[in-house]
XYZ file of C-alpha atoms in Angstrom:
692
model
C 86.114 125.598 117.228
C 88.131 124.085 114.375
C 86.396 123.034 111.369
C 83.200 124.898 112.440
C 81.222 126.182 109.227
C 78.937 128.452 111.898
C 78.861 132.221 110.882
C 81.695 133.599 113.374
C 79.986 135.556 116.294
C 80.536 139.072 117.276
C 83.217 138.229 120.162
C 85.048 135.787 117.401
C 85.744 138.956 114.776
C 86.981 141.147 117.936
C 89.705 138.223 118.404
C 89.977 138.127 114.146
C 91.014 141.545 114.400
C 92.689 141.984 117.265
C 95.370 138.634 116.659
C 95.439 140.033 112.984
C 96.875 143.213 114.298
C 99.234 141.527 116.797
C 100.671 139.010 113.993
C 101.176 142.435 111.790
C 103.085 144.151 114.333
C 104.755 140.804 114.923
C 106.000 140.556 111.536
C 107.321 144.137 111.547
C 108.995 143.313 114.445
C 110.529 139.894 112.951
C 111.458 141.854 110.340
C 113.571 144.203 112.198
C 115.111 141.299 114.287
C 116.202 139.938 111.446
C 118.062 142.844 110.312
C 119.794 143.530 113.428
C 120.340 139.438 113.629
C 122.705 139.999 110.965
C 124.799 142.466 113.144
C 124.822 140.918 116.019
C 123.350 143.513 118.071
C 120.194 143.373 119.023
C 118.013 145.702 120.709
C 116.444 144.230 123.659
C 113.482 146.216 123.844
C 112.428 145.196 120.179
C 113.432 141.423 121.443
C 110.936 141.763 124.293
C 108.395 143.438 122.297
C 108.228 140.169 120.273
C 107.989 137.820 122.997
C 105.245 140.294 124.749
C 103.504 139.835 121.598
C 103.430 136.116 121.301
C 102.402 136.239 125.001
C 99.191 138.443 124.329
C 98.499 136.442 121.369
C 98.454 133.252 123.578
C 96.301 134.772 125.969
C 94.024 135.841 123.755
C 93.664 132.573 121.487
C 93.107 131.009 125.094
C 90.160 133.436 126.331
C 88.211 132.961 123.028
C 89.078 129.314 123.051
C 91.229 128.958 119.842
C 93.471 126.516 121.594
C 95.468 125.177 118.559
C 96.674 129.055 117.978
C 97.177 129.398 121.795
C 99.502 125.983 121.279
C 101.880 127.474 118.555
C 101.713 131.009 120.034
C 102.840 129.333 123.646
C 105.750 127.434 121.892
C 107.145 130.512 120.036
C 106.870 132.191 123.308
C 108.530 129.924 125.247
C 111.905 129.881 122.173
C 111.131 133.613 122.275
C 111.702 133.755 126.302
C 114.991 131.794 126.044
C 116.698 134.283 123.334
C 115.746 137.326 125.713
C 117.354 135.656 128.854
C 120.501 134.938 126.935
C 119.811 131.047 126.993
C 119.865 130.683 123.097
C 121.414 132.712 120.316
C 119.815 134.523 117.253
C 120.817 131.854 113.656
C 119.419 132.384 110.480
C 117.645 128.984 111.703
C 116.036 130.362 114.343
C 114.905 133.350 112.196
C 113.788 131.207 109.552
C 111.335 129.101 112.027
C 110.469 132.543 113.371
C 109.078 133.747 110.225
C 107.725 130.190 109.319
C 105.659 130.132 112.618
C 104.574 133.578 111.701
C 103.261 132.372 108.452
C 101.306 129.467 110.435
C 99.659 131.409 112.681
C 98.616 133.908 110.189
C 97.140 130.841 108.200
C 95.686 129.786 111.316
C 93.706 132.888 112.225
C 92.466 133.516 108.763
C 91.539 130.034 108.756
C 89.648 130.358 112.137
C 88.124 133.557 110.631
C 86.713 131.213 107.599
C 85.395 128.546 109.976
C 87.843 125.920 108.599
C 90.853 125.987 110.923
C 93.364 124.007 109.701
C 95.697 122.638 112.636
C 97.623 120.315 110.723
C 100.989 121.962 110.269
C 101.170 122.504 114.058
C 103.016 119.454 115.119
C 105.823 119.945 113.041
C 106.242 123.315 113.181
C 106.447 123.156 117.443
C 108.929 120.350 116.781
C 110.932 122.761 114.412
C 110.878 125.336 117.112
C 111.867 122.861 120.242
C 114.372 121.309 117.960
C 115.573 125.275 117.425
C 115.839 126.128 121.016
C 117.669 122.968 122.045
C 119.864 123.187 118.823
C 121.152 126.673 120.082
C 121.587 125.909 123.789
C 124.585 128.561 124.677
C 127.714 126.506 125.824
C 128.506 127.656 129.653
C 130.842 130.138 129.846
C 132.715 131.492 132.932
C 130.802 134.406 134.405
C 132.807 137.572 133.678
C 130.861 139.418 136.475
C 133.073 138.600 138.726
C 135.005 141.583 137.760
C 132.919 144.099 137.911
C 132.889 144.270 141.755
C 129.341 143.975 142.676
C 127.932 142.858 145.955
C 126.354 139.635 146.737
C 123.294 141.554 147.473
C 122.805 142.967 144.295
C 123.558 140.133 142.315
C 121.282 138.213 144.298
C 118.924 140.923 143.495
C 119.355 140.450 139.682
C 116.677 138.237 137.980
C 117.930 136.149 134.776
C 116.978 138.562 132.181
C 119.068 141.238 133.968
C 122.168 138.909 134.808
C 122.271 138.060 131.070
C 121.663 141.916 130.089
C 124.609 142.805 131.872
C 126.703 139.985 130.898
C 125.825 140.901 127.154
C 127.232 144.306 127.895
C 130.171 143.539 128.929
C 130.835 141.058 126.287
C 130.257 143.791 124.063
C 133.022 146.127 125.672
C 130.301 148.514 127.118
C 131.607 149.737 130.396
C 129.270 149.356 133.074
C 128.076 151.686 135.357
C 126.543 151.885 139.110
C 124.443 155.356 139.090
C 122.954 155.822 142.706
C 119.894 158.399 142.182
C 117.579 160.200 144.916
C 114.554 161.096 144.325
C 111.597 163.130 146.396
C 109.139 159.999 147.944
C 105.865 162.202 146.108
C 107.184 162.306 142.706
C 110.275 159.397 142.760
C 108.111 157.526 139.877
C 107.845 160.152 137.541
C 111.532 161.466 138.227
C 112.779 157.836 138.101
C 110.823 157.283 134.224
C 112.342 160.484 133.304
C 116.325 159.706 134.033
C 115.424 156.156 133.060
C 114.715 157.681 129.422
C 117.366 159.843 129.588
C 119.772 157.088 129.738
C 118.210 155.412 127.265
C 119.549 157.509 124.945
C 122.845 156.940 125.786
C 123.231 153.104 126.014
C 121.077 150.150 127.854
C 119.354 150.093 131.492
C 119.968 146.713 132.200
C 118.601 147.242 136.221
C 117.121 149.766 138.514
C 116.940 148.451 142.458
C 115.853 150.772 144.923
C 119.023 151.224 147.804
C 120.006 152.650 150.761
C 122.507 156.090 149.858
C 121.569 159.487 150.488
C 120.228 158.201 154.164
C 117.434 161.281 153.560
C 114.104 160.486 155.625
C 112.169 162.436 152.819
C 113.715 160.790 149.776
C 114.026 157.530 148.330
C 117.266 155.977 146.607
C 117.251 153.806 143.729
C 121.045 152.115 142.233
C 120.808 151.475 138.116
C 123.145 149.556 136.642
C 123.611 151.111 133.197
C 126.078 149.951 130.122
C 127.190 152.453 127.873
C 130.065 153.294 125.582
C 129.956 156.732 127.083
C 132.999 157.676 129.617
C 131.815 159.098 133.295
C 131.664 162.518 132.340
C 129.579 161.566 129.445
C 127.046 159.343 131.357
C 126.441 162.080 134.155
C 126.013 164.648 131.312
C 123.335 162.143 129.942
C 121.657 162.106 133.287
C 120.881 165.827 133.073
C 119.933 166.409 136.591
C 121.685 166.791 140.163
C 121.610 164.281 143.185
C 123.380 161.955 140.773
C 126.191 159.478 141.325
C 128.285 158.417 138.918
C 130.672 155.514 139.321
C 132.418 153.029 136.662
C 132.336 149.112 137.736
C 135.273 147.047 137.616
C 137.220 150.137 136.897
C 139.700 151.898 139.643
C 137.614 155.266 139.247
C 136.358 156.851 141.801
C 132.842 157.861 142.016
C 131.837 160.902 141.295
C 130.322 163.229 143.621
C 127.035 164.068 143.415
C 126.264 167.843 142.363
C 124.507 168.613 145.334
C 124.651 166.921 148.885
C 122.211 164.369 149.275
C 120.325 165.904 152.564
C 120.302 169.369 150.153
C 118.233 167.146 147.436
C 114.768 168.813 146.127
C 111.936 166.999 144.417
C 112.093 168.269 140.490
C 108.744 169.305 141.197
C 106.697 171.007 143.965
C 105.974 168.235 147.249
C 103.980 168.771 149.646
C 104.183 166.721 153.033
C 104.018 163.169 153.276
C 101.745 161.605 155.529
C 103.126 158.029 157.201
C 100.756 156.218 155.324
C 102.209 157.446 151.900
C 105.568 157.017 153.900
C 105.268 153.318 154.284
C 103.489 152.995 150.817
C 106.280 154.443 148.526
C 109.430 153.275 150.433
C 108.271 149.828 150.115
C 110.901 147.844 147.752
C 108.123 145.717 146.720
C 106.474 148.624 144.904
C 109.131 149.535 142.376
C 108.111 152.868 139.932
C 107.014 150.353 137.449
C 104.196 149.444 139.669
C 103.644 153.387 141.008
C 103.062 154.048 137.098
C 100.494 151.483 136.107
C 96.976 152.942 135.258
C 93.553 151.161 134.061
C 93.406 153.597 131.411
C 94.081 152.578 127.875
C 97.410 153.567 126.268
C 95.485 154.050 123.102
C 93.021 156.749 121.970
C 91.791 154.604 118.804
C 88.593 152.966 118.410
C 88.821 149.419 116.213
C 86.071 149.492 113.188
C 84.807 147.319 110.878
C 85.057 148.458 107.357
C 81.625 147.004 106.869
C 80.112 149.903 109.328
C 81.897 152.506 107.567
C 80.282 151.201 103.811
C 76.939 151.207 105.963
C 77.671 154.673 106.968
C 78.989 155.787 103.321
C 76.013 153.989 102.017
C 73.865 156.125 104.250
C 75.590 159.293 103.314
C 75.028 158.535 99.320
C 71.488 158.121 100.079
C 70.742 161.771 101.839
C 73.324 162.881 99.147
C 70.327 161.334 96.467
C 67.629 163.078 99.074
C 69.277 166.572 98.976
C 69.427 166.656 95.342
C 65.693 165.454 95.370
C 64.527 168.353 97.730
C 66.824 170.566 95.244
C 64.527 169.802 91.912
C 61.459 170.484 94.243
C 62.715 173.839 95.289
C 63.255 174.086 91.994
C 59.247 173.174 91.213
C 58.142 175.434 94.062
C 60.486 178.133 92.316
C 58.637 178.388 89.039
C 55.294 177.815 90.719
C 55.248 181.241 92.314
C 55.759 180.425 95.301
C 58.882 182.755 95.897
C 59.155 182.604 99.639
C 58.564 179.474 100.214
C 60.728 178.599 97.516
C 63.879 180.733 99.154
C 63.137 179.636 102.723
C 63.070 176.047 101.338
C 66.530 176.922 99.467
C 68.353 178.123 102.441
C 67.238 174.964 103.931
C 68.754 173.174 101.145
C 72.004 174.919 101.302
C 72.597 174.326 105.011
C 71.770 170.192 104.359
C 73.974 170.116 101.396
C 76.858 172.134 103.788
C 76.460 169.279 106.279
C 76.197 166.805 104.057
C 79.693 167.739 102.722
C 80.920 167.753 105.937
C 79.702 164.731 106.984
C 80.927 162.849 103.535
C 84.328 164.723 104.190
C 84.449 162.783 107.843
C 83.900 159.280 106.613
C 85.953 159.140 103.660
C 88.566 160.566 106.181
C 87.944 157.388 108.576
C 88.289 155.602 105.802
C 91.445 156.686 104.705
C 95.205 154.973 105.623
C 98.250 155.108 104.629
C 100.133 153.392 101.914
C 102.829 152.447 104.498
C 100.894 149.621 106.045
C 100.852 148.052 102.768
C 104.491 148.918 102.406
C 105.027 146.737 105.675
C 103.546 143.910 104.666
C 105.508 143.762 101.364
C 108.701 144.079 103.451
C 107.984 140.909 104.807
C 107.381 139.342 101.388
C 110.631 140.728 100.268
C 112.413 139.007 102.892
C 111.043 136.125 102.356
C 110.915 135.803 98.328
C 114.901 136.996 98.689
C 115.850 134.554 101.221
C 114.126 131.314 99.066
C 116.036 132.842 95.594
C 118.891 133.098 97.181
C 119.305 136.682 96.427
C 119.794 139.751 97.882
C 117.547 142.849 97.922
C 117.471 146.163 99.434
C 114.362 147.382 99.820
C 113.592 151.409 99.879
C 110.069 152.779 100.399
C 109.199 156.560 99.742
C 105.856 158.316 100.232
C 104.852 155.587 102.673
C 102.081 158.865 104.548
C 100.525 158.599 101.025
C 96.969 158.137 102.013
C 94.277 155.803 100.191
C 90.891 153.982 100.688
C 91.195 150.931 103.237
C 89.456 148.765 100.919
C 91.356 149.767 97.708
C 94.699 148.849 99.771
C 93.042 145.566 100.750
C 92.532 144.693 97.397
C 95.648 145.634 95.704
C 97.570 143.671 98.136
C 97.944 140.869 96.380
C 98.341 142.316 92.833
C 101.388 144.177 94.358
C 102.688 140.988 96.407
C 102.880 139.522 92.863
C 104.459 141.789 91.295
C 106.921 142.021 93.923
C 107.922 138.340 93.558
C 108.064 138.849 89.739
C 110.568 141.370 90.485
C 112.462 139.350 92.537
C 111.607 136.183 90.479
C 112.584 137.599 87.033
C 114.507 140.869 87.558
C 116.735 140.914 89.988
C 120.044 139.118 89.318
C 121.910 136.723 91.775
C 124.744 137.839 94.092
C 127.295 136.732 91.559
C 125.470 137.698 88.298
C 125.206 141.100 89.465
C 128.981 141.184 90.879
C 129.866 140.212 87.329
C 127.878 142.313 85.106
C 129.515 145.183 87.344
C 126.322 145.938 89.647
C 125.936 146.352 93.622
C 125.907 142.551 95.117
C 122.170 143.581 96.789
C 119.519 144.322 94.347
C 117.319 147.506 95.111
C 113.357 147.609 95.014
C 111.529 150.941 94.790
C 108.423 151.222 96.709
C 107.187 154.443 95.628
C 103.567 156.412 96.037
C 102.366 159.641 95.540
C 99.096 161.283 94.694
C 98.631 162.742 90.921
C 95.263 164.802 90.994
C 92.230 162.845 92.225
C 94.826 159.354 91.513
C 97.556 157.831 93.419
C 100.394 156.539 91.492
C 102.283 153.287 93.187
C 105.178 152.243 91.959
C 107.399 149.294 91.826
C 110.990 150.090 90.323
C 113.689 146.761 90.037
C 117.464 147.330 89.396
C 117.507 143.729 87.835
C 117.736 142.491 84.758
C 114.877 144.236 82.979
C 112.213 142.549 80.389
C 113.710 140.787 77.644
C 111.013 142.418 74.806
C 112.668 139.511 71.935
C 112.040 136.461 74.342
C 109.050 138.027 75.138
C 107.940 138.010 71.501
C 109.249 134.187 70.812
C 106.979 133.137 73.669
C 104.092 134.462 71.736
C 104.888 133.059 68.766
C 105.170 129.954 70.587
C 101.884 130.112 71.565
C 100.354 131.226 68.725
C 99.449 134.717 69.938
C 101.011 136.757 67.210
C 101.971 135.548 63.903
C 105.821 135.988 62.093
C 105.072 138.856 60.492
C 102.709 141.101 62.868
C 104.018 144.623 63.505
C 104.600 144.971 66.694
C 105.912 147.746 68.863
C 107.856 147.192 72.512
C 104.523 148.783 73.776
C 102.578 146.231 72.155
C 105.159 143.566 73.153
C 104.288 144.392 76.622
C 101.172 144.580 76.385
C 101.425 140.636 75.819
C 102.688 140.045 79.261
C 99.030 140.830 81.207
C 97.672 137.904 78.596
C 95.604 135.048 80.539
C 98.192 132.343 80.526
C 101.290 133.892 79.339
C 104.726 133.358 81.280
C 108.272 134.004 79.904
C 109.884 130.897 82.361
C 110.345 127.782 80.697
C 109.982 126.083 84.586
C 107.501 125.974 86.859
C 108.317 127.323 90.466
C 107.038 128.343 93.786
C 107.356 131.745 92.673
C 105.926 132.039 89.278
C 106.053 130.570 86.149
C 102.325 129.038 86.869
C 100.670 131.206 84.035
C 98.281 133.097 86.719
C 100.087 136.345 86.505
C 100.067 140.094 85.181
C 96.552 139.158 83.925
C 95.581 138.517 87.399
C 96.867 141.357 88.205
C 95.528 143.808 86.186
C 91.947 142.367 86.369
C 92.312 142.633 90.131
C 93.580 145.927 89.947
C 90.968 147.223 87.015
C 88.331 145.979 89.760
C 89.145 148.729 92.045
C 89.270 151.125 88.545
C 92.760 151.161 88.305
C 95.259 150.100 85.942
C 98.641 149.323 85.649
C 101.762 149.752 83.296
C 104.853 148.445 82.766
C 108.462 150.316 81.507
C 111.860 148.586 80.909
C 114.936 148.985 80.296
C 117.454 145.922 79.574
C 120.098 145.796 82.207
C 118.874 148.445 83.828
C 115.741 146.858 85.546
C 111.837 147.345 85.135
C 108.779 149.829 86.723
C 105.114 148.811 87.459
C 103.292 151.640 87.743
C 99.500 151.315 89.359
C 97.475 154.039 88.953
C 94.263 153.663 91.351
C 91.453 156.137 92.531
C 91.777 157.531 95.912
C 88.360 156.250 96.999
C 85.520 154.262 95.839
C 83.149 154.834 98.071
C 81.101 158.479 96.944
C 82.216 160.169 93.298
C 81.174 162.608 91.339
C 80.079 160.850 88.076
C 79.044 162.087 84.962
C 75.491 160.343 83.823
C 75.619 159.940 80.414
C 72.924 157.972 77.630
C 73.868 155.254 74.709
C 70.881 154.133 72.494
C 68.385 155.136 75.278
C 70.513 153.220 77.841
C 71.946 155.465 81.132
C 75.533 155.027 82.765
C 77.778 156.616 85.118
C 81.424 157.850 84.571
C 83.858 158.027 87.349
C 84.147 162.169 86.719
C 87.949 161.822 88.140
C 88.595 160.037 84.710
C 87.460 162.490 82.556
C 89.254 164.895 80.736
C 86.762 166.945 78.709
C 83.394 166.697 76.495
C 83.469 167.480 72.827
C 80.753 167.466 70.313
C 82.011 165.547 66.664
C 80.770 165.934 63.704
C 80.398 162.405 61.814
C 83.106 163.609 59.069
C 85.844 164.100 61.686
C 86.213 160.597 61.941
C 88.851 159.091 60.227
C 90.264 155.458 60.068
C 93.945 154.392 60.918
C 95.020 150.576 60.998
C 91.117 149.311 61.050
C 90.288 152.076 63.792
C 88.094 154.782 64.208
C 90.180 158.079 65.716
C 89.874 161.697 65.695
C 92.265 164.676 65.569
C 92.002 165.877 68.964
C 94.106 169.048 68.496
C 98.221 168.004 68.232
C 96.697 164.419 69.249
C 95.360 161.563 67.140
C 92.467 160.020 69.465
C 91.444 156.769 69.075
C 87.584 156.510 69.547
C 85.262 153.411 71.309
C 81.759 153.549 70.297
C 80.140 152.134 74.080
C 77.258 151.166 71.894
C 79.163 148.517 70.037
C 81.618 148.050 72.789
C 78.807 146.913 74.988
C 77.098 145.128 71.605
C 73.849 147.266 72.260
C 71.372 146.800 69.351
C 71.278 150.152 67.274
C 74.961 150.966 68.895
C 76.467 150.946 65.201
C 74.481 153.876 64.245
C 76.290 157.101 64.266
C 74.181 160.331 63.881
C 75.826 163.686 61.912
C 76.975 164.994 65.171
C 77.881 162.999 68.952
C 79.405 163.913 71.771
C 82.792 162.100 72.538
C 84.066 162.163 76.144
C 88.099 161.852 76.460
C 89.306 160.220 79.583
C 92.378 159.390 80.220
C 94.211 157.357 83.277
C 97.772 157.439 83.628
C 99.509 158.694 80.296
C 96.787 156.563 78.142
C 93.922 159.085 76.151
C 90.517 157.443 74.611
C 87.257 158.756 73.070
C 84.031 157.079 74.081
C 81.451 158.199 71.860
C 78.291 158.730 73.366
C 74.689 160.036 72.633
C 73.700 162.257 75.135
C 75.319 163.933 78.502
C 72.814 164.016 81.560
C 74.851 166.101 83.905
C 76.766 165.304 86.798
C 75.881 163.939 90.477
C 77.415 162.092 93.477
C 76.858 158.128 93.380
C 77.762 155.549 95.456
C 79.221 152.439 94.005
C 78.010 149.368 94.969
C 79.113 145.907 93.936
C 77.140 143.799 91.415
C 78.391 140.763 92.573
C 79.174 137.719 91.605
C 77.025 137.069 88.175
C 78.534 140.184 86.678
C 82.200 139.552 87.414
C 84.789 139.646 84.909
C 82.280 141.650 82.763
C 84.674 144.375 81.214
C 83.755 147.576 81.054
C 81.441 147.602 84.452
C 82.778 148.509 87.913
C 79.698 148.233 89.875
C 75.850 150.044 90.040
C 74.223 153.092 91.573
C 71.098 154.287 92.788
C 69.563 158.001 91.676
C 67.779 160.399 92.787
C 64.629 159.153 90.876
C 64.825 155.658 91.931
C 66.779 153.851 88.723
C 69.794 152.010 89.130
C 72.810 152.777 86.672
C 75.601 150.677 85.950
C 78.956 152.669 86.666
C 81.407 152.170 83.934
C 84.848 151.162 84.484
C 86.918 153.558 82.527
C 90.253 151.622 83.053
C 88.778 148.132 81.810
C 87.422 150.122 78.930
C 90.765 151.704 77.939
C 92.913 148.611 78.404
C 90.239 146.457 76.104
C 90.567 149.261 73.716
C 94.573 149.500 73.652
C 94.761 145.894 73.113
C 92.662 146.205 69.930
C 89.459 143.865 70.978
C 87.377 146.973 70.261
């Protein structure tokens, strides 16, 4: 399938969705493994989970014919298998190789989805993985297991993985226990699972082996090898059930007596008589508890849905909303024609339809909403990678991860967020040496926080680095001819220069930043989803980037306005109020039109002039001003008429109008008309920059 330009089929799309999910989880688990690798104490369950993830990806790629992806996943799986079996140790080099391999896997999967999978990087990555595995082979050591006093039967029954985990526990100074537990034949799988979960709260369950202990014909015994820092009494208390014998291995302590005689053991749940057939199956040592717990049912009740299908569904809802508006108009006409009974019945039906439509709209909207935490998980990966490349130490702190946002908006702001975080590490966070010299903590802090504010979600990226050097920004702008020597420029105006195309304060181009493609792209991408971005900075204390976003772009309520005979929709979430203004109320400050609105001077934008509409400069004696605001910014938009409010579905206007300032999409009205939807954030940005 490499290099295929054919449109991908449903099966391949299913593969891509599942592969992306596995890779996301693997990335998160690798980040956790990187953290615990620094302390040298990794949870074996975590390593096993990563190993299984690589194994699943290999199998999935093989099924769908992506042999290149399967080959790379297979080599990762081998390295992870060696790691979990204790043949190799975690090193910084190994973590770097694993992270790079995950990057390549992600790129391969994305390439497969776009029909141009580039496998040229796989041979080098495979050689790095193999070199990593051979270079970190552990030296042979004298096994300390002999001091535990385990019988040959037990030692021979241990798998390589179990033996490795036993050794690891011994090396870490944990006490090793042999726990003999008896269960009823009918419920042993459930009871053994419950006991294992209890024990895991205080240590590691290393191995579970069928054994002979109680001699009861109505039960089955298991010997559990358990590693813990707790004493015998603590382990006995942890088990929390009768019929348990706990013995510390490698010590002179005597085994504790069972709480009750073995022959008196009763199942924890009601038991029934066991047939000979049941007995023979349950007593077979070849069928441990894990097999008994197997089920064909899925563990998850979640259904993966293509966002395109949700968009289609939302469009249908939008059209139904428009149809409902038409029906409402007909109700009014029928009522005015004198058919009162018919009008009443039709009105009742319209209200029921509206209620159901609201429920349907709410349901579809909720499906599209996902927690911002999913975005933060990706960002944690970026922080780790960039900080490692920069030789800096960064502590990422996350707040408000459960704040929900439209899936499409989260996708669209992923790249801008990544750029902002890269900038924070590259330009903001100082090196460890510099931070110590400045009296700061060696490790810098980046805070990602989000919260809902009205109909918007605010995401803040804050660092405790050096902040933005305003004098340096002005100097660079002067060198580039963006400002003149004597231009009056406030600190706020200087920060706005950062968003100009091609502007950078970096003297050198790095892989991270300084290429002149930066905050202007960030602002444009955020504006494309009707969002706003703002910056606050304090010298020596850090910077904060504030992103204000609408919760959804699916169905919104809009104010329909008219300018020079043309109709536009304005998202009602941005509208603060509408006022009627006399022409004589307009004043001019620094060549900009303003009005006095209570105790605030409100800058005005004539929408007709903004879109360069013929006749847009003409202002009647009295006119409407729509006061809009995003974040802390306010603007008055001059319009000719207000036509009312209406629910609309914003649709993309495609590449033709890409980059056209002030327009975010199009929408259909109930009377078969299509109108443009204003990008209020973009208009405010243009007005703030003095472009209009």
